[in-house]
PDB file of C-alpha atoms and ligand atoms in Angstrom:
ATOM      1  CA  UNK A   1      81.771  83.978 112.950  1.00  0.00           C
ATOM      2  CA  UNK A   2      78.097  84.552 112.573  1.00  0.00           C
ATOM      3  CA  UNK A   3      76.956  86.379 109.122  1.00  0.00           C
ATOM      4  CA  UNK A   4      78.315  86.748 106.024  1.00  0.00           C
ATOM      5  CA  UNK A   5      76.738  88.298 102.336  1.00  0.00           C
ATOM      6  CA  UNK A   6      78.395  87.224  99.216  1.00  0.00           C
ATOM      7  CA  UNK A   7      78.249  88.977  96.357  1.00  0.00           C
ATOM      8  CA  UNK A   8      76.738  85.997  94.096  1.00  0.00           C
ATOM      9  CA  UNK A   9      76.138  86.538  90.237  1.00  0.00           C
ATOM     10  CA  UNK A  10      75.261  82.440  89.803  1.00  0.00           C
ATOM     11  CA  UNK A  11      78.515  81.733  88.264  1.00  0.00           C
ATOM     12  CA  UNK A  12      81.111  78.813  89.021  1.00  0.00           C
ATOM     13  CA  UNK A  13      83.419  80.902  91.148  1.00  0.00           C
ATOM     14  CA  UNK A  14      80.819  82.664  93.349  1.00  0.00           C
ATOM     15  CA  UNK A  15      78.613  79.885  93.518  1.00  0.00           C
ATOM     16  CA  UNK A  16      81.542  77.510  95.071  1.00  0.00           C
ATOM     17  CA  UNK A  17      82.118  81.003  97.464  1.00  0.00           C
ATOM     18  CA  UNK A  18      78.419  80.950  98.329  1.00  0.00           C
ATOM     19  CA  UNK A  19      77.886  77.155  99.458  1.00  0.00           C
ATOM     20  CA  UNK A  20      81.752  77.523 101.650  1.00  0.00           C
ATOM     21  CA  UNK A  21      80.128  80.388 102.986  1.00  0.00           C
ATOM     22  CA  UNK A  22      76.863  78.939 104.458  1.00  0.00           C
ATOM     23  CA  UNK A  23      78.988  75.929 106.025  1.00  0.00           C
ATOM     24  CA  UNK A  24      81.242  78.524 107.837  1.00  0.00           C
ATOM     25  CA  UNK A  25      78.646  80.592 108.467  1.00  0.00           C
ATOM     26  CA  UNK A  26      75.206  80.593 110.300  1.00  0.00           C
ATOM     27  CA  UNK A  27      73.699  83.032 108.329  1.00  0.00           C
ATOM     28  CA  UNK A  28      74.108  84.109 104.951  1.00  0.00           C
ATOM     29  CA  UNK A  29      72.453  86.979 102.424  1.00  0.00           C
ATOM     30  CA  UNK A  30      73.250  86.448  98.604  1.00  0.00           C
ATOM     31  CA  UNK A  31      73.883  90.109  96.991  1.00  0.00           C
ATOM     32  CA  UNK A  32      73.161  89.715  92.862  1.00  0.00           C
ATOM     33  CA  UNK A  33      73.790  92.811  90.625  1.00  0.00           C
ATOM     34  CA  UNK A  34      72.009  93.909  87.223  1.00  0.00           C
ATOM     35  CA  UNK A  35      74.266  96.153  85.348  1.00  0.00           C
ATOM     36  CA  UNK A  36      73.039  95.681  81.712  1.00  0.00           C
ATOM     37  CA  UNK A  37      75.021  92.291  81.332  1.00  0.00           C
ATOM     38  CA  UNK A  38      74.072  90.752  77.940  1.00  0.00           C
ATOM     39  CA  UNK A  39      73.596  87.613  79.565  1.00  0.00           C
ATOM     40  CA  UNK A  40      70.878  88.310  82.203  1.00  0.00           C
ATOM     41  CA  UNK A  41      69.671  85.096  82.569  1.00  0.00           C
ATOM     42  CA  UNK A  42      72.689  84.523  85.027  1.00  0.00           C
ATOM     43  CA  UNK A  43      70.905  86.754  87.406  1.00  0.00           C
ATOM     44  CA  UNK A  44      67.514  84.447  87.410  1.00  0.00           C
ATOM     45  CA  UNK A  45      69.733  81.256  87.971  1.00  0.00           C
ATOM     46  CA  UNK A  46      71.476  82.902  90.954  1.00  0.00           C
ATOM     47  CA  UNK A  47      68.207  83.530  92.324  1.00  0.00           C
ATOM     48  CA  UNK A  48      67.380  79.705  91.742  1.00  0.00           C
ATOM     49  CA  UNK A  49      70.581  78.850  92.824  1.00  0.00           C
ATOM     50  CA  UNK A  50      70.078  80.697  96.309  1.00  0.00           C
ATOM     51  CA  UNK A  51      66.092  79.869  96.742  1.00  0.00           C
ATOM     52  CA  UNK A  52      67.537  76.184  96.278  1.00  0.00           C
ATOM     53  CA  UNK A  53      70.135  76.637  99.039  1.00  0.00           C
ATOM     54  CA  UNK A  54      67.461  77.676 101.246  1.00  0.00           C
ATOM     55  CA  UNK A  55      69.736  80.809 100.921  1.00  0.00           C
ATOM     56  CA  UNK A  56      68.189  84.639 101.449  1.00  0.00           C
ATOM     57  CA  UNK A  57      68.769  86.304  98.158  1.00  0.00           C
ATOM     58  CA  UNK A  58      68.989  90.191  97.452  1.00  0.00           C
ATOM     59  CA  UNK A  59      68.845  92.003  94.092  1.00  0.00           C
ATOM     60  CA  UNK A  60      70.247  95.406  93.385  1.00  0.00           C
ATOM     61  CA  UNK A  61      70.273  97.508  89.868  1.00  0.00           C
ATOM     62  CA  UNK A  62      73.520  98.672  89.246  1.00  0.00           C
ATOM     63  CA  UNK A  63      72.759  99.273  85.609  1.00  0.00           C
ATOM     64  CA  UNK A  64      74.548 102.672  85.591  1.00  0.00           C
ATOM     65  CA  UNK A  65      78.213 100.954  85.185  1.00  0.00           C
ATOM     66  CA  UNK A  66      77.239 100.116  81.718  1.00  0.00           C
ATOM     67  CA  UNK A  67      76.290 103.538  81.052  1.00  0.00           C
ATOM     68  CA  UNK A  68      80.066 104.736  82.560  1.00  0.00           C
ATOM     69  CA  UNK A  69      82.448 103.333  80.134  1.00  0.00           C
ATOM     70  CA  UNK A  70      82.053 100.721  77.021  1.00  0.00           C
ATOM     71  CA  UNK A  71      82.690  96.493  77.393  1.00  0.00           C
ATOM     72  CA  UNK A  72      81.609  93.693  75.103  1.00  0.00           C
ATOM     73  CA  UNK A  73      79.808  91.992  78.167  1.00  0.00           C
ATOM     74  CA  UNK A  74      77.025  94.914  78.322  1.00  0.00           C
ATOM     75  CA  UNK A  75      77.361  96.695  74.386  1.00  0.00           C
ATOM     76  CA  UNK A  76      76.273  93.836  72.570  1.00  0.00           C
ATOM     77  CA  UNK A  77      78.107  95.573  69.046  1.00  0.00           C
ATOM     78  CA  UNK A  78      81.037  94.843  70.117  1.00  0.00           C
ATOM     79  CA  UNK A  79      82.953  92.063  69.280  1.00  0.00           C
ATOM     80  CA  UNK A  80      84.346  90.251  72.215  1.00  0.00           C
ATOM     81  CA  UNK A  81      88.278  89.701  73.240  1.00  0.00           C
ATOM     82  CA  UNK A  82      89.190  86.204  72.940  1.00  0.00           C
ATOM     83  CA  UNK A  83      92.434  86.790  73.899  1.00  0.00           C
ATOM     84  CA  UNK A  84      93.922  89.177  76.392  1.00  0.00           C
ATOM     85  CA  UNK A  85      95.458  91.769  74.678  1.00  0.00           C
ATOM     86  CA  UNK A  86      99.176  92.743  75.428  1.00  0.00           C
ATOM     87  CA  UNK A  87      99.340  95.594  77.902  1.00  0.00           C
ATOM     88  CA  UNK A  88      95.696  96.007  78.879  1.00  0.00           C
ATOM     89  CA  UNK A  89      92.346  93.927  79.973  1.00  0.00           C
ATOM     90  CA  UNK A  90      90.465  92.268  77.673  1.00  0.00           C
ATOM     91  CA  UNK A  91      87.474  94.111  76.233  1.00  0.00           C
ATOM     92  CA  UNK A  92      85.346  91.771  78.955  1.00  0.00           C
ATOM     93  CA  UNK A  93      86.489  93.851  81.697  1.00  0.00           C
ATOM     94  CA  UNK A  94      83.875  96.438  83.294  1.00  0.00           C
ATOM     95  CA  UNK A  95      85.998  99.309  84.724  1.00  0.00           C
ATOM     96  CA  UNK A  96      84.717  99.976  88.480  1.00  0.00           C
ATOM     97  CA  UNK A  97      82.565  96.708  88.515  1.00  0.00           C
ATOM     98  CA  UNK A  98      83.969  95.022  91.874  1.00  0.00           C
ATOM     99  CA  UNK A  99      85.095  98.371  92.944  1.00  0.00           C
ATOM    100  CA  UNK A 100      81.129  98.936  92.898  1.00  0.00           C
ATOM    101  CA  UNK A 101      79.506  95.908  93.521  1.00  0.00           C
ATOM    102  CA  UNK A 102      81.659  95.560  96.875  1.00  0.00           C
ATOM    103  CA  UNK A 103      81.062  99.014  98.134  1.00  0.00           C
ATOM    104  CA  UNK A 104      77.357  98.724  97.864  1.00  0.00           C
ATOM    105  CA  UNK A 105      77.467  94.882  98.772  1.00  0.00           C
ATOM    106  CA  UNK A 106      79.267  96.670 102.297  1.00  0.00           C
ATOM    107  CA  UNK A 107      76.785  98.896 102.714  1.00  0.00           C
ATOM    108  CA  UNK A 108      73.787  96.438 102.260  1.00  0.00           C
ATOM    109  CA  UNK A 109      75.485  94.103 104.754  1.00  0.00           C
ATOM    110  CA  UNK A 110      75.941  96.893 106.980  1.00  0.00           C
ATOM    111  CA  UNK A 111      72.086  97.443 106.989  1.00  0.00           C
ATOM    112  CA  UNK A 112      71.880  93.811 107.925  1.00  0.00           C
ATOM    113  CA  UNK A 113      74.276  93.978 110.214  1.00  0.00           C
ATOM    114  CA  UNK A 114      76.846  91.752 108.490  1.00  0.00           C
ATOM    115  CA  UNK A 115      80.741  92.143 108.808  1.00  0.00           C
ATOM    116  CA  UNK A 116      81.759  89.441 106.725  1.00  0.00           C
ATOM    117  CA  UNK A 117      82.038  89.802 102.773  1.00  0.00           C
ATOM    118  CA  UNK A 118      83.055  86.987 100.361  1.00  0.00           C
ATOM    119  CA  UNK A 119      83.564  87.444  96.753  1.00  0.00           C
ATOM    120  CA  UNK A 120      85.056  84.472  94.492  1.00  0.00           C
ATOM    121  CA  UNK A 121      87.851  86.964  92.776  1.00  0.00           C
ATOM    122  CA  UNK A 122      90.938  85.287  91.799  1.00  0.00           C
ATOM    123  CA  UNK A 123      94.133  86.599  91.243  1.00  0.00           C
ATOM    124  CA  UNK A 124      95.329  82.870  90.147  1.00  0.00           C
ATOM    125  CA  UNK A 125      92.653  83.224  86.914  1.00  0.00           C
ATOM    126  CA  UNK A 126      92.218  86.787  87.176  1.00  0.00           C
ATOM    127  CA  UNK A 127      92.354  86.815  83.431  1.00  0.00           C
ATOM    128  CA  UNK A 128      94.171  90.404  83.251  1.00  0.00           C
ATOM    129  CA  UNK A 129      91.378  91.559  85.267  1.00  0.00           C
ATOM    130  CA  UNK A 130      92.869  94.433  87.754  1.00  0.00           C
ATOM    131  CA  UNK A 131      89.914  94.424  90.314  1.00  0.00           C
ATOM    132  CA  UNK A 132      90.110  90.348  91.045  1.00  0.00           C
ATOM    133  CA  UNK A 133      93.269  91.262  92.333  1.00  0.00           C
ATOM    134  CA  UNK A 134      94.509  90.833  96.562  1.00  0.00           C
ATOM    135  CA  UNK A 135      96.174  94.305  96.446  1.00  0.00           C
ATOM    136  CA  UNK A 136      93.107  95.692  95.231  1.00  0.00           C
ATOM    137  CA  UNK A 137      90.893  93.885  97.499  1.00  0.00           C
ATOM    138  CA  UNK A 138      93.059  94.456 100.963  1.00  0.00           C
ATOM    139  CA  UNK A 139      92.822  98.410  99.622  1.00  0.00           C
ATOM    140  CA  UNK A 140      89.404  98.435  99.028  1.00  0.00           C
ATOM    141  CA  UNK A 141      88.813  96.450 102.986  1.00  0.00           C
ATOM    142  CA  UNK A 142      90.844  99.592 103.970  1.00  0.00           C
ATOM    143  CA  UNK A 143      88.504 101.577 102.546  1.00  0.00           C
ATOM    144  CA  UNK A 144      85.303 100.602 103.091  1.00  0.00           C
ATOM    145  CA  UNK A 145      85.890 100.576 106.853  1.00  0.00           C
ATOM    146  CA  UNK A 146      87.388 104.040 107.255  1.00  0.00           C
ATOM    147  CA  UNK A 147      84.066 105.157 104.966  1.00  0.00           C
ATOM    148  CA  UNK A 148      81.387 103.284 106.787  1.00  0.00           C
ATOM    149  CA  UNK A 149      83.668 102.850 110.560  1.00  0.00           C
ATOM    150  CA  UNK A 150      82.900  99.193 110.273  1.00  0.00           C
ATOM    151  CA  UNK A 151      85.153  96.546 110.518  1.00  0.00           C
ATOM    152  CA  UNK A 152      83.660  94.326 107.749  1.00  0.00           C
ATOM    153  CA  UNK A 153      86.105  91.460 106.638  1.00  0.00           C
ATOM    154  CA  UNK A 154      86.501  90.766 102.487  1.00  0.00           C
ATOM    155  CA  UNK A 155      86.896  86.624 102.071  1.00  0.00           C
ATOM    156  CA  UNK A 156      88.579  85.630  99.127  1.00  0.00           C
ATOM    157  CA  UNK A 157      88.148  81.790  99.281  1.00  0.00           C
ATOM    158  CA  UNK A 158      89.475  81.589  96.143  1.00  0.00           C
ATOM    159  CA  UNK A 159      92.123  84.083  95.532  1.00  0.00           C
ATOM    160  CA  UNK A 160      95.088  82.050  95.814  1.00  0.00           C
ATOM    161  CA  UNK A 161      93.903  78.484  93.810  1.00  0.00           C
ATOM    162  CA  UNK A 162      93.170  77.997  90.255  1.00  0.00           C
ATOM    163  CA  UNK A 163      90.026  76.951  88.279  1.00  0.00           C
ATOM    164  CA  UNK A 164      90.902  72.953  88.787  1.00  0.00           C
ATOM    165  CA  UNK A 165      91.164  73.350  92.767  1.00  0.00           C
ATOM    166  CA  UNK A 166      88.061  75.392  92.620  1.00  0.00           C
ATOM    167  CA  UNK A 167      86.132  72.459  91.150  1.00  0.00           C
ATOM    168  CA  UNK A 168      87.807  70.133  93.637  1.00  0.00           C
ATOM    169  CA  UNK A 169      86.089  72.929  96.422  1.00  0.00           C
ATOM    170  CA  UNK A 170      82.900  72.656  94.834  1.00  0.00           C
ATOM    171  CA  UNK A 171      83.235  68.683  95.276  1.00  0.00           C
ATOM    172  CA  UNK A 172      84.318  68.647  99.242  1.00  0.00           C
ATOM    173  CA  UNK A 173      81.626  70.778  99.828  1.00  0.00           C
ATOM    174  CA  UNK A 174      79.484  67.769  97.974  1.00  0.00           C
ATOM    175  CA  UNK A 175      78.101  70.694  95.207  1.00  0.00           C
ATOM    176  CA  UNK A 176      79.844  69.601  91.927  1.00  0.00           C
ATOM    177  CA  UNK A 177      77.012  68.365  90.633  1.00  0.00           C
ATOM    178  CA  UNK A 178      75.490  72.226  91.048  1.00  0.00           C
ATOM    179  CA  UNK A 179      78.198  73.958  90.474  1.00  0.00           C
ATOM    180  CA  UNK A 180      78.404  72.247  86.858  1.00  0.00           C
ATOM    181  CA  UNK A 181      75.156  71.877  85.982  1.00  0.00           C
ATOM    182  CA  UNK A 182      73.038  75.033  88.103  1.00  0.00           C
ATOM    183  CA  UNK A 183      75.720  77.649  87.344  1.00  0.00           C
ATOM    184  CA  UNK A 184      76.298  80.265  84.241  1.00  0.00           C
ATOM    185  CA  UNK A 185      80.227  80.913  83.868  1.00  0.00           C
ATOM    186  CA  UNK A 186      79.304  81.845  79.746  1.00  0.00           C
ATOM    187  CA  UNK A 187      79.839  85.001  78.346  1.00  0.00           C
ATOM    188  CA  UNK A 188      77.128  83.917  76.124  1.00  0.00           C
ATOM    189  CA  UNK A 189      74.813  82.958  79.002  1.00  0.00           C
ATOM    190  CA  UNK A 190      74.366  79.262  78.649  1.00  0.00           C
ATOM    191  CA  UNK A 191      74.286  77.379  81.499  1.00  0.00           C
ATOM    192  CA  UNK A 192      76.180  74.594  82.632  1.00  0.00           C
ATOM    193  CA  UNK A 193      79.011  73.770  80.743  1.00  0.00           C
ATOM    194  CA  UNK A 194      78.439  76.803  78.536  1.00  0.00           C
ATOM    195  CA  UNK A 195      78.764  77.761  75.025  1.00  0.00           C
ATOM    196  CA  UNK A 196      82.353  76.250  74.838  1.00  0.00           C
ATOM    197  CA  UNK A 197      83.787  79.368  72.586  1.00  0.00           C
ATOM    198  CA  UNK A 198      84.096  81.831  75.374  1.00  0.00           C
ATOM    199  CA  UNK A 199      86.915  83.111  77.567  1.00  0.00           C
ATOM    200  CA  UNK A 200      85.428  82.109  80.393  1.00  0.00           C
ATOM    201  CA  UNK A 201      84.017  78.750  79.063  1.00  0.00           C
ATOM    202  CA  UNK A 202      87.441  77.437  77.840  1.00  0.00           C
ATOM    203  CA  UNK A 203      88.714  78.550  81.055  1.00  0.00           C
ATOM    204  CA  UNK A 204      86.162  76.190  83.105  1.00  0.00           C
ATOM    205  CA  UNK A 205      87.028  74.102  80.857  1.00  0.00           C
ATOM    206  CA  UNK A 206      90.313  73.265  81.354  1.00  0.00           C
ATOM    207  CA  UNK A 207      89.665  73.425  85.177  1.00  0.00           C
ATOM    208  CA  UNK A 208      86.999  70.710  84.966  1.00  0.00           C
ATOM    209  CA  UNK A 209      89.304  68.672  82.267  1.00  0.00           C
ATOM    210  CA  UNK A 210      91.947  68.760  84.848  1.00  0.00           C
ATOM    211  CA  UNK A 211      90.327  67.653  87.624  1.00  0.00           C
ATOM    212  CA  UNK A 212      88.175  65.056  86.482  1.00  0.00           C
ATOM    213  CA  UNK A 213      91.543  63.452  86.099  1.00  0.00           C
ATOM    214  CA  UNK A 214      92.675  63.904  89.247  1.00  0.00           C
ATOM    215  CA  UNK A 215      89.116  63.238  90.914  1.00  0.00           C
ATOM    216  CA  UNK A 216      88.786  60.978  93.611  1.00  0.00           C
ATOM    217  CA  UNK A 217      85.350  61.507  95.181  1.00  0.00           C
TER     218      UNK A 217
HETATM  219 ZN1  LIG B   1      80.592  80.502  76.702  1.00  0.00          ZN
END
């Protein structure tokens, strides 16, 4: 396999997917997204990350999905789900966001003629989040190949393991020391090990707790 372009937003997950994609493949194309994210600082670090990596790194405005529909990640009034609530995604979740970001991330690796598509979902963490989910991301493969008659391939590197294995990834790629330091996981946009209050902070958290314990590089 040749190409690949992962859709890369600087954070632990697609940061681990972006450094196991350039040792699979020869040639890879980072894809980052603005869509009025509060924290947009995560979008300069990706392109740090990447220029680092010796990576190509693309940039699209996809600000119009926080004009669509109302999240705490992009309407900085509203206060943000700690918890998920019963029966529905937390108020983190940005209806349509992979749905989106995939579709155009197809279309700009068609243009560079790429078949190969990785994004660091997770249905192990997916943290009641429908669209990190392998039913929606086989349908959505489906999909974008009847629309564009391409056959691109989605890679899910980490759909099936938690946040602990995902920081044991990182470390047999020899990129811990990135991943925890270089990437923004924070809702709150602090880099590294984050703000500590956040969702997605206490998650990394307990992934790195856990395997420090376990670590044996
Ligand atoms: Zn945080």
């Amino acid at each position: 396999m040749d190409s690949a372009l992962v859709v890369f937003s600087g954070g632990q997950d697609s940061t681990t997917c972006l450094f196991w994609a350039k040792q699979k493949f020869n040639r890879v194309v980072a894809l980052s997204f603005t869509y009025g994210q509060k924290h947009a600082k995560e979008v300069e670090q990706a392109e740090i990350i990447a220029r680092e990596a010796g990576i190509e790194w693309q940039c699209i405005d996809a600000s119009f999905i926080s004009n669509l529909a109302s999240n705490s990640l992009t309407n900085s009034t509203m206060q943000m789900d700690t918890e998920k609530p019963a029966g529905s995604p937390p108020n983190t979740f940005v209806p349509g966001r992979n749905l989106f970001f995939l579709s155009i991330a197809a279309v700009v690796a068609r243009e560079h003629g790429i078949k190969n598509i990785v994004t660091g979902v997770s249905q192990t963490d997916f943290s009641g989040y429908p669209d990190c989910r392998d039913e929606f991301i086989k349908s959505l493969n489906q999909t974008i190949n009847l629309a564009m008659d391409y056959q691109f391939t989605i890679h899910t590197p980490l759909m099936w393991i938690d946040k602990c294995q995902t920081w044991e990834m990182a470390d047999k790629l020899g990129v811990f020391n990135i991943i925890r330091t270089q990437t923004i996981t924070c809702y709150n946009g602090v880099i590294g090990d984050g703000c500590g209050n956040c969702p997605a902070c206490k998650l990394r958290k307990i992934g790195l707790d856990k395997y420090l314990k376990i670590r044996k590089i």
